[in-house]
Amino acid sequence: MKERARNEILTVSRTLLKEMAVIIIVAAIIGLAWNRRMLVESWTGMVNRPAPAASPAAARLPLPLGIMQVKELFDRGEGYLLDARDAVTFAGGHLKGARSFPLGEFEARLPEFLKQVPKTMPLIIYCNGYGCHDSMDLGKKLIQAGYWEIFVFEGGYPEWQEAGYPVEGKKP
Amino acid sequence: MTHTTRSYLTLPLRVVLGGIFIYAGTLKIADPVAFAGNVAAYKLLPPFGNYLMAATLPWVELLCGLLLLLGLRLRAGATLILLMNLVFTLALTTAIVRGLDIDCGCFRQGGPKTTPWTALLRDLAFMAGALLLLRLEKRRDEPSAFSSASTGTNHPE
């Protein structure tokens, strides 16, 4: 009797596991197919290049990039690195080749920046890692200012430094 | 508990929990890149893992929500919701322990920030809901399991 009841429970839980597996597999297949472009692009380090005039500036947001994608762009010499932290922090160490553009001095620095950097230049903005939102805010402002390709490296300086990638200005 | 009492309890629970997960899944499906960014903020997965998670997880949420709402494969749907919330709770706890100042990324991507603490409490409530649903479902099955065991007839499941 007990044996039968136990077998019954085993059958039920096996059915449950099978059903759960089917749900996950179906969802995963749909999800992978649905997002195939995003996945291929993130895997190959290629990034979404929004076609100009496809959407109004207000609707666009900076695109987050992972450290591997940033490193690839860095190695290829593509993209313009922008440091959104304040000037003192910048002076204490930053990504090699990055240019300082503190969010707090946006209005003051924008006119000169507009003169020097074409609007088609891809910009990669970072600040102090995931807890820091300055890079995202700066990215939004630069989109408003007319820049087309804005990426945010959310891991920022801490992740870059931890990975041992090139930095400069770091005090010993 | 009579069958009717149980369905009076099960139905609103199914609709509310199912609705919440359909809502959560749909919002993420609409903006997978932003969701990938929010997953990355937890710093738990490798870079591509964040995208893989962002591509698939919302669909599991949506599918489970639909099953609950429609009353199909209730136990599998509720168990998966329970397991997903368990994972969310663990991820949020590690975020709190590591002192990460991040948005939970649970529903709308971007916009007003939901702190890990709020999200944690909310997830615990969802888990309680899923557990209650599973209990109600189990009670409905138990008597039949015993009767089939004693009479020797096969349970249709």
Tab-separated table of C-alpha atoms in Angstrom:
chain	number	residue	atom	x	y	z
A	1	MET	CA	0.000	0.000	0.000
A	2	LYS	CA	2.642	2.473	1.089
A	3	GLU	CA	4.790	1.467	-1.847
A	4	ARG	CA	1.964	2.251	-4.246
A	5	ALA	CA	1.368	5.663	-2.697
A	6	ARG	CA	5.039	6.427	-2.950
A	7	ASN	CA	5.141	5.338	-6.573
A	8	GLU	CA	2.171	7.554	-7.199
A	9	ILE	CA	3.966	10.561	-5.710
A	10	LEU	CA	7.097	9.747	-7.721
A	11	THR	CA	5.085	9.596	-10.938
A	12	VAL	CA	3.412	12.908	-10.125
A	13	SER	CA	6.703	14.650	-9.358
A	14	ARG	CA	8.291	13.175	-12.490
A	15	THR	CA	5.391	14.561	-14.518
A	16	LEU	CA	5.857	17.913	-12.774
A	17	LEU	CA	9.554	18.002	-13.633
A	18	LYS	CA	8.830	17.077	-17.239
A	19	GLU	CA	6.197	19.799	-17.537
A	20	MET	CA	8.539	22.375	-16.027
A	21	ALA	CA	11.310	21.346	-18.409
A	22	VAL	CA	8.962	21.692	-21.388
A	23	ILE	CA	7.881	25.183	-20.256
A	24	ILE	CA	11.491	26.312	-19.880
A	25	ILE	CA	12.586	24.824	-23.203
A	26	VAL	CA	9.657	26.348	-25.098
A	27	ALA	CA	10.245	29.745	-23.468
A	28	ALA	CA	13.984	29.570	-24.160
A	29	ILE	CA	13.471	28.693	-27.834
A	30	ILE	CA	11.029	31.574	-28.316
A	31	GLY	CA	13.293	33.948	-26.384
A	32	LEU	CA	16.437	32.974	-28.305
A	33	ALA	CA	14.659	33.244	-31.647
A	34	TRP	CA	13.011	36.542	-30.712
A	35	ASN	CA	16.290	38.105	-29.555
A	36	ARG	CA	18.641	36.428	-32.047
A	37	ARG	CA	19.917	39.739	-33.367
A	38	MET	CA	20.721	41.150	-29.946
A	39	LEU	CA	22.439	37.894	-28.980
A	40	VAL	CA	24.530	37.638	-32.138
A	41	GLU	CA	25.530	41.282	-31.815
A	42	SER	CA	26.495	40.994	-28.177
A	43	TRP	CA	28.384	37.750	-28.835
A	44	THR	CA	30.426	39.136	-31.711
A	45	GLY	CA	30.956	42.445	-29.949
A	46	MET	CA	29.152	44.210	-32.729
A	47	VAL	CA	26.732	46.755	-31.456
A	48	ASN	CA	23.393	48.032	-32.534
A	49	ARG	CA	24.001	50.891	-34.880
A	50	PRO	CA	20.782	52.843	-34.996
A	51	ALA	CA	20.086	54.214	-38.431
A	52	PRO	CA	19.933	58.010	-38.293
A	53	ALA	CA	16.413	59.426	-38.477
A	54	ALA	CA	14.967	56.041	-37.522
A	55	SER	CA	13.699	57.418	-34.253
A	56	PRO	CA	13.454	60.861	-32.668
A	57	ALA	CA	16.313	61.776	-30.340
A	58	ALA	CA	14.052	61.879	-27.316
A	59	ALA	CA	13.072	58.246	-27.737
A	60	ARG	CA	16.632	56.964	-27.942
A	61	LEU	CA	18.649	55.890	-24.948
A	62	PRO	CA	22.358	55.193	-24.535
A	63	LEU	CA	23.122	51.518	-25.116
A	64	PRO	CA	24.826	49.643	-22.284
A	65	LEU	CA	28.013	47.792	-23.254
A	66	GLY	CA	29.838	45.042	-21.389
A	67	ILE	CA	33.561	45.215	-20.694
A	68	MET	CA	34.415	42.744	-23.486
A	69	GLN	CA	32.663	44.843	-26.095
A	70	VAL	CA	34.319	48.011	-24.808
A	71	LYS	CA	37.720	46.291	-24.894
A	72	GLU	CA	37.142	45.200	-28.479
A	73	LEU	CA	36.228	48.721	-29.584
A	74	PHE	CA	39.208	50.000	-27.579
A	75	ASP	CA	41.584	47.545	-29.296
A	76	ARG	CA	40.258	48.500	-32.715
A	77	GLY	CA	40.640	52.153	-31.835
A	78	GLU	CA	36.940	52.719	-32.486
A	79	GLY	CA	34.797	54.952	-30.382
A	80	TYR	CA	35.620	57.971	-28.311
A	81	LEU	CA	36.046	57.327	-24.592
A	82	LEU	CA	34.425	59.879	-22.314
A	83	ASP	CA	34.904	60.033	-18.541
A	84	ALA	CA	31.792	61.463	-16.844
A	85	ARG	CA	33.413	61.791	-13.410
A	86	ASP	CA	34.670	65.084	-12.018
A	87	ALA	CA	38.057	66.463	-13.109
A	88	VAL	CA	39.879	65.571	-9.874
A	89	THR	CA	38.789	61.938	-10.025
A	90	PHE	CA	39.732	61.856	-13.700
A	91	ALA	CA	43.194	63.143	-12.860
A	92	GLY	CA	43.574	60.337	-10.317
A	93	GLY	CA	43.345	57.684	-13.038
A	94	HIS	CA	41.220	56.951	-16.101
A	95	LEU	CA	40.909	54.651	-19.100
A	96	LYS	CA	43.819	55.114	-21.482
A	97	GLY	CA	42.962	57.725	-24.077
A	98	ALA	CA	39.767	58.827	-22.353
A	99	ARG	CA	38.761	62.446	-22.332
A	100	SER	CA	37.282	64.155	-19.280
A	101	PHE	CA	33.698	65.382	-19.594
A	102	PRO	CA	32.275	65.840	-16.085
A	103	LEU	CA	28.483	65.678	-16.023
A	104	GLY	CA	28.450	68.681	-13.660
A	105	GLU	CA	30.176	70.860	-16.249
A	106	PHE	CA	28.017	69.774	-19.182
A	107	GLU	CA	26.730	73.205	-20.212
A	108	ALA	CA	30.172	74.804	-19.967
A	109	ARG	CA	31.975	72.118	-21.940
A	110	LEU	CA	29.423	71.273	-24.608
A	111	PRO	CA	30.162	74.094	-27.113
A	112	GLU	CA	33.860	73.218	-27.313
A	113	PHE	CA	33.067	69.496	-27.517
A	114	LEU	CA	30.629	70.077	-30.380
A	115	LYS	CA	33.353	71.899	-32.291
A	116	GLN	CA	35.938	69.158	-31.820
A	117	VAL	CA	33.935	65.927	-32.058
A	118	PRO	CA	31.673	65.149	-35.019
A	119	LYS	CA	28.151	64.010	-34.199
A	120	THR	CA	28.621	60.734	-36.043
A	121	MET	CA	31.491	59.707	-33.742
A	122	PRO	CA	30.542	56.751	-31.512
A	123	LEU	CA	30.957	57.821	-27.873
A	124	ILE	CA	31.644	55.386	-25.056
A	125	ILE	CA	30.871	56.934	-21.689
A	126	TYR	CA	31.798	55.550	-18.298
A	127	CYS	CA	32.013	56.616	-14.680
A	128	ASN	CA	32.496	54.830	-11.374
A	129	GLY	CA	30.788	51.533	-12.111
A	130	TYR	CA	27.321	50.140	-11.746
A	131	GLY	CA	26.314	52.303	-8.799
A	132	CYS	CA	27.126	55.462	-10.764
A	133	HIS	CA	24.492	56.943	-13.058
A	134	ASP	CA	26.482	59.935	-14.344
A	135	SER	CA	27.533	58.143	-17.530
A	136	MET	CA	23.912	57.282	-18.401
A	137	ASP	CA	22.793	60.875	-17.646
A	138	LEU	CA	25.644	62.328	-19.701
A	139	GLY	CA	24.755	59.937	-22.532
A	140	LYS	CA	21.151	61.119	-22.551
A	141	LYS	CA	22.261	64.753	-22.654
A	142	LEU	CA	24.643	64.079	-25.535
A	143	ILE	CA	21.844	62.374	-27.466
A	144	GLN	CA	19.784	65.506	-26.909
A	145	ALA	CA	22.771	67.499	-28.165
A	146	GLY	CA	22.623	65.544	-31.427
A	147	TYR	CA	25.129	62.692	-31.046
A	148	TRP	CA	24.051	59.486	-32.748
A	149	GLU	CA	25.921	56.612	-31.241
A	150	ILE	CA	26.148	56.699	-27.495
A	151	PHE	CA	27.263	53.712	-25.479
A	152	VAL	CA	27.544	53.431	-21.734
A	153	PHE	CA	30.189	51.194	-20.224
A	154	GLU	CA	28.404	50.429	-16.991
A	155	GLY	CA	31.262	48.583	-15.307
A	156	GLY	CA	33.202	51.825	-15.606
A	157	TYR	CA	36.672	52.597	-14.304
A	158	PRO	CA	36.580	50.051	-11.410
A	159	GLU	CA	35.817	47.084	-13.699
A	160	TRP	CA	38.358	48.200	-16.312
A	161	GLN	CA	41.075	48.628	-13.730
A	162	GLU	CA	40.246	45.310	-12.067
A	163	ALA	CA	40.539	43.558	-15.429
A	164	GLY	CA	44.049	44.991	-15.758
A	165	TYR	CA	43.290	46.893	-18.966
A	166	PRO	CA	45.281	50.024	-19.888
A	167	VAL	CA	44.747	53.031	-17.663
A	168	GLU	CA	46.683	56.253	-17.375
A	169	GLY	CA	47.185	59.034	-14.852
A	170	LYS	CA	47.020	56.577	-11.978
A	171	LYS	CA	49.024	57.716	-8.983
A	172	PRO	CA	51.375	55.070	-7.604
B	1	MET	CA	-12.756	22.489	2.326
B	2	THR	CA	-15.288	22.025	-0.429
B	3	HIS	CA	-14.346	22.178	-4.045
B	4	THR	CA	-16.124	25.519	-4.510
B	5	THR	CA	-14.323	27.192	-1.595
B	6	ARG	CA	-11.042	26.093	-3.078
B	7	SER	CA	-11.788	27.495	-6.484
B	8	TYR	CA	-12.939	30.751	-4.891
B	9	LEU	CA	-9.444	31.027	-3.417
B	10	THR	CA	-7.551	29.588	-6.359
B	11	LEU	CA	-9.106	31.747	-9.050
B	12	PRO	CA	-8.128	35.211	-7.701
B	13	LEU	CA	-4.705	33.905	-6.744
B	14	ARG	CA	-4.179	32.512	-10.240
B	15	VAL	CA	-5.384	35.693	-11.939
B	16	VAL	CA	-3.341	38.071	-9.759
B	17	LEU	CA	-0.105	36.069	-9.773
B	18	GLY	CA	-0.480	35.166	-13.442
B	19	GLY	CA	-1.240	38.774	-14.338
B	20	ILE	CA	1.809	40.056	-12.459
B	21	PHE	CA	4.112	37.672	-14.296
B	22	ILE	CA	2.587	38.386	-17.697
B	23	TYR	CA	3.096	42.104	-16.978
B	24	ALA	CA	6.668	41.613	-15.762
B	25	GLY	CA	7.578	39.396	-18.717
B	26	THR	CA	6.044	41.668	-21.347
B	27	LEU	CA	7.824	44.792	-20.072
B	28	LYS	CA	11.178	43.004	-20.266
B	29	ILE	CA	10.478	41.481	-23.670
B	30	ALA	CA	9.786	45.006	-24.923
B	31	ASP	CA	13.284	46.191	-23.932
B	32	PRO	CA	15.736	43.274	-23.714
B	33	VAL	CA	18.838	45.465	-23.994
B	34	ALA	CA	17.839	47.576	-20.989
B	35	PHE	CA	16.989	44.425	-19.070
B	36	ALA	CA	20.420	42.991	-19.958
B	37	GLY	CA	21.929	46.148	-18.486
B	38	ASN	CA	19.942	45.690	-15.302
B	39	VAL	CA	21.002	42.035	-15.061
B	40	ALA	CA	24.619	43.104	-15.602
B	41	ALA	CA	24.299	45.506	-12.680
B	42	TYR	CA	23.973	42.520	-10.346
B	43	LYS	CA	27.472	41.461	-11.449
B	44	LEU	CA	26.591	37.787	-11.112
B	45	LEU	CA	26.925	36.560	-14.705
B	46	PRO	CA	29.599	36.847	-17.409
B	47	PRO	CA	28.868	39.541	-20.041
B	48	PHE	CA	27.183	37.232	-22.555
B	49	GLY	CA	25.305	35.478	-19.741
B	50	ASN	CA	23.513	38.749	-19.020
B	51	TYR	CA	22.228	38.897	-22.589
B	52	LEU	CA	21.272	35.223	-22.587
B	53	MET	CA	19.340	35.729	-19.368
B	54	ALA	CA	17.675	38.848	-20.767
B	55	ALA	CA	16.647	36.956	-23.901
B	56	THR	CA	15.076	33.952	-22.199
B	57	LEU	CA	13.936	34.721	-18.641
B	58	PRO	CA	11.121	37.137	-19.614
B	59	TRP	CA	9.596	34.434	-21.830
B	60	VAL	CA	9.571	31.937	-18.968
B	61	GLU	CA	7.815	34.587	-16.865
B	62	LEU	CA	5.286	35.289	-19.589
B	63	LEU	CA	4.595	31.613	-20.261
B	64	CYS	CA	4.166	30.765	-16.572
B	65	GLY	CA	1.903	33.776	-16.114
B	66	LEU	CA	-0.257	32.666	-19.051
B	67	LEU	CA	-0.511	29.094	-17.768
B	68	LEU	CA	-1.595	30.354	-14.336
B	69	LEU	CA	-4.124	32.733	-15.822
B	70	LEU	CA	-5.585	30.028	-18.055
B	71	GLY	CA	-5.483	27.405	-15.314
B	72	LEU	CA	-3.355	25.013	-17.385
B	73	ARG	CA	-0.475	23.004	-15.897
B	74	LEU	CA	-1.004	24.965	-12.705
B	75	ARG	CA	1.452	23.047	-10.608
B	76	ALA	CA	4.313	23.331	-13.088
B	77	GLY	CA	3.631	27.052	-13.604
B	78	ALA	CA	3.391	27.817	-9.890
B	79	THR	CA	6.503	25.769	-9.081
B	80	LEU	CA	8.500	27.605	-11.743
B	81	ILE	CA	7.281	30.954	-10.418
B	82	LEU	CA	8.318	29.858	-6.954
B	83	LEU	CA	11.766	28.817	-8.194
B	84	MET	CA	12.249	32.014	-10.222
B	85	ASN	CA	11.364	34.126	-7.207
B	86	LEU	CA	13.758	32.088	-5.109
B	87	VAL	CA	16.548	32.950	-7.565
B	88	PHE	CA	15.466	36.627	-7.628
B	89	THR	CA	15.456	36.712	-3.841
B	90	LEU	CA	18.964	35.246	-3.694
B	91	ALA	CA	20.232	37.710	-6.329
B	92	LEU	CA	18.678	40.652	-4.472
B	93	THR	CA	20.113	39.451	-1.170
B	94	THR	CA	23.622	39.270	-2.640
B	95	ALA	CA	23.092	42.766	-4.084
B	96	ILE	CA	22.142	44.067	-0.632
B	97	VAL	CA	25.038	42.244	1.050
B	98	ARG	CA	27.523	43.593	-1.512
B	99	GLY	CA	26.086	47.081	-1.045
B	100	LEU	CA	25.211	47.484	-4.740
B	101	ASP	CA	23.104	50.554	-5.375
B	102	ILE	CA	21.078	49.164	-8.275
B	103	ASP	CA	17.600	49.060	-9.724
B	104	CYS	CA	15.987	45.665	-9.339
B	105	GLY	CA	14.952	45.549	-13.015
B	106	CYS	CA	11.871	43.590	-12.011
B	107	PHE	CA	9.221	45.404	-14.021
B	108	ARG	CA	9.603	48.554	-16.107
B	109	GLN	CA	13.194	48.909	-17.323
B	110	GLY	CA	14.549	52.342	-16.512
B	111	GLY	CA	12.364	54.994	-14.924
B	112	PRO	CA	11.899	55.258	-11.162
B	113	LYS	CA	14.275	53.027	-9.253
B	114	THR	CA	13.041	50.145	-7.108
B	115	THR	CA	15.459	49.408	-4.287
B	116	PRO	CA	16.557	45.815	-3.621
B	117	TRP	CA	14.759	45.870	-0.255
B	118	THR	CA	11.373	46.733	-1.755
B	119	ALA	CA	11.891	44.136	-4.465
B	120	LEU	CA	12.875	41.534	-1.898
B	121	LEU	CA	9.681	42.053	0.116
B	122	ARG	CA	7.613	41.942	-3.056
B	123	ASP	CA	9.268	38.697	-4.183
B	124	LEU	CA	8.596	37.120	-0.797
B	125	ALA	CA	4.910	37.996	-1.214
B	126	PHE	CA	4.902	36.369	-4.697
B	127	MET	CA	6.544	33.271	-3.244
B	128	ALA	CA	3.891	33.077	-0.541
B	129	GLY	CA	1.212	33.346	-3.244
B	130	ALA	CA	2.782	30.570	-5.333
B	131	LEU	CA	3.145	28.338	-2.258
B	132	LEU	CA	-0.484	28.858	-1.302
B	133	LEU	CA	-1.556	28.011	-4.834
B	134	LEU	CA	0.527	24.827	-4.765
B	135	ARG	CA	-0.986	23.838	-1.416
B	136	LEU	CA	-4.514	24.330	-2.678
B	137	GLU	CA	-3.695	22.256	-5.750
B	138	LYS	CA	-2.098	19.516	-3.667
B	139	ARG	CA	-5.140	19.230	-1.429
B	140	ARG	CA	-7.304	18.691	-4.425
B	141	ASP	CA	-5.108	15.823	-5.591
B	142	GLU	CA	-4.382	14.065	-2.331
B	143	PRO	CA	-7.706	12.290	-1.791
B	144	SER	CA	-7.703	10.953	-5.338
B	145	ALA	CA	-4.135	9.711	-4.957
B	146	PHE	CA	-5.094	7.739	-1.868
B	147	SER	CA	-8.280	6.349	-3.328
B	148	SER	CA	-6.498	5.182	-6.445
B	149	ALA	CA	-3.784	3.646	-4.294
B	150	SER	CA	-6.295	1.674	-2.224
B	151	THR	CA	-8.543	0.611	-5.071
B	152	GLY	CA	-5.682	-0.101	-7.386
B	153	THR	CA	-7.039	1.961	-10.264
B	154	ASN	CA	-4.720	4.227	-12.136
B	155	HIS	CA	-4.854	7.914	-11.478
B	156	PRO	CA	-5.507	9.696	-14.753
B	157	GLU	CA	-2.460	11.925	-14.295
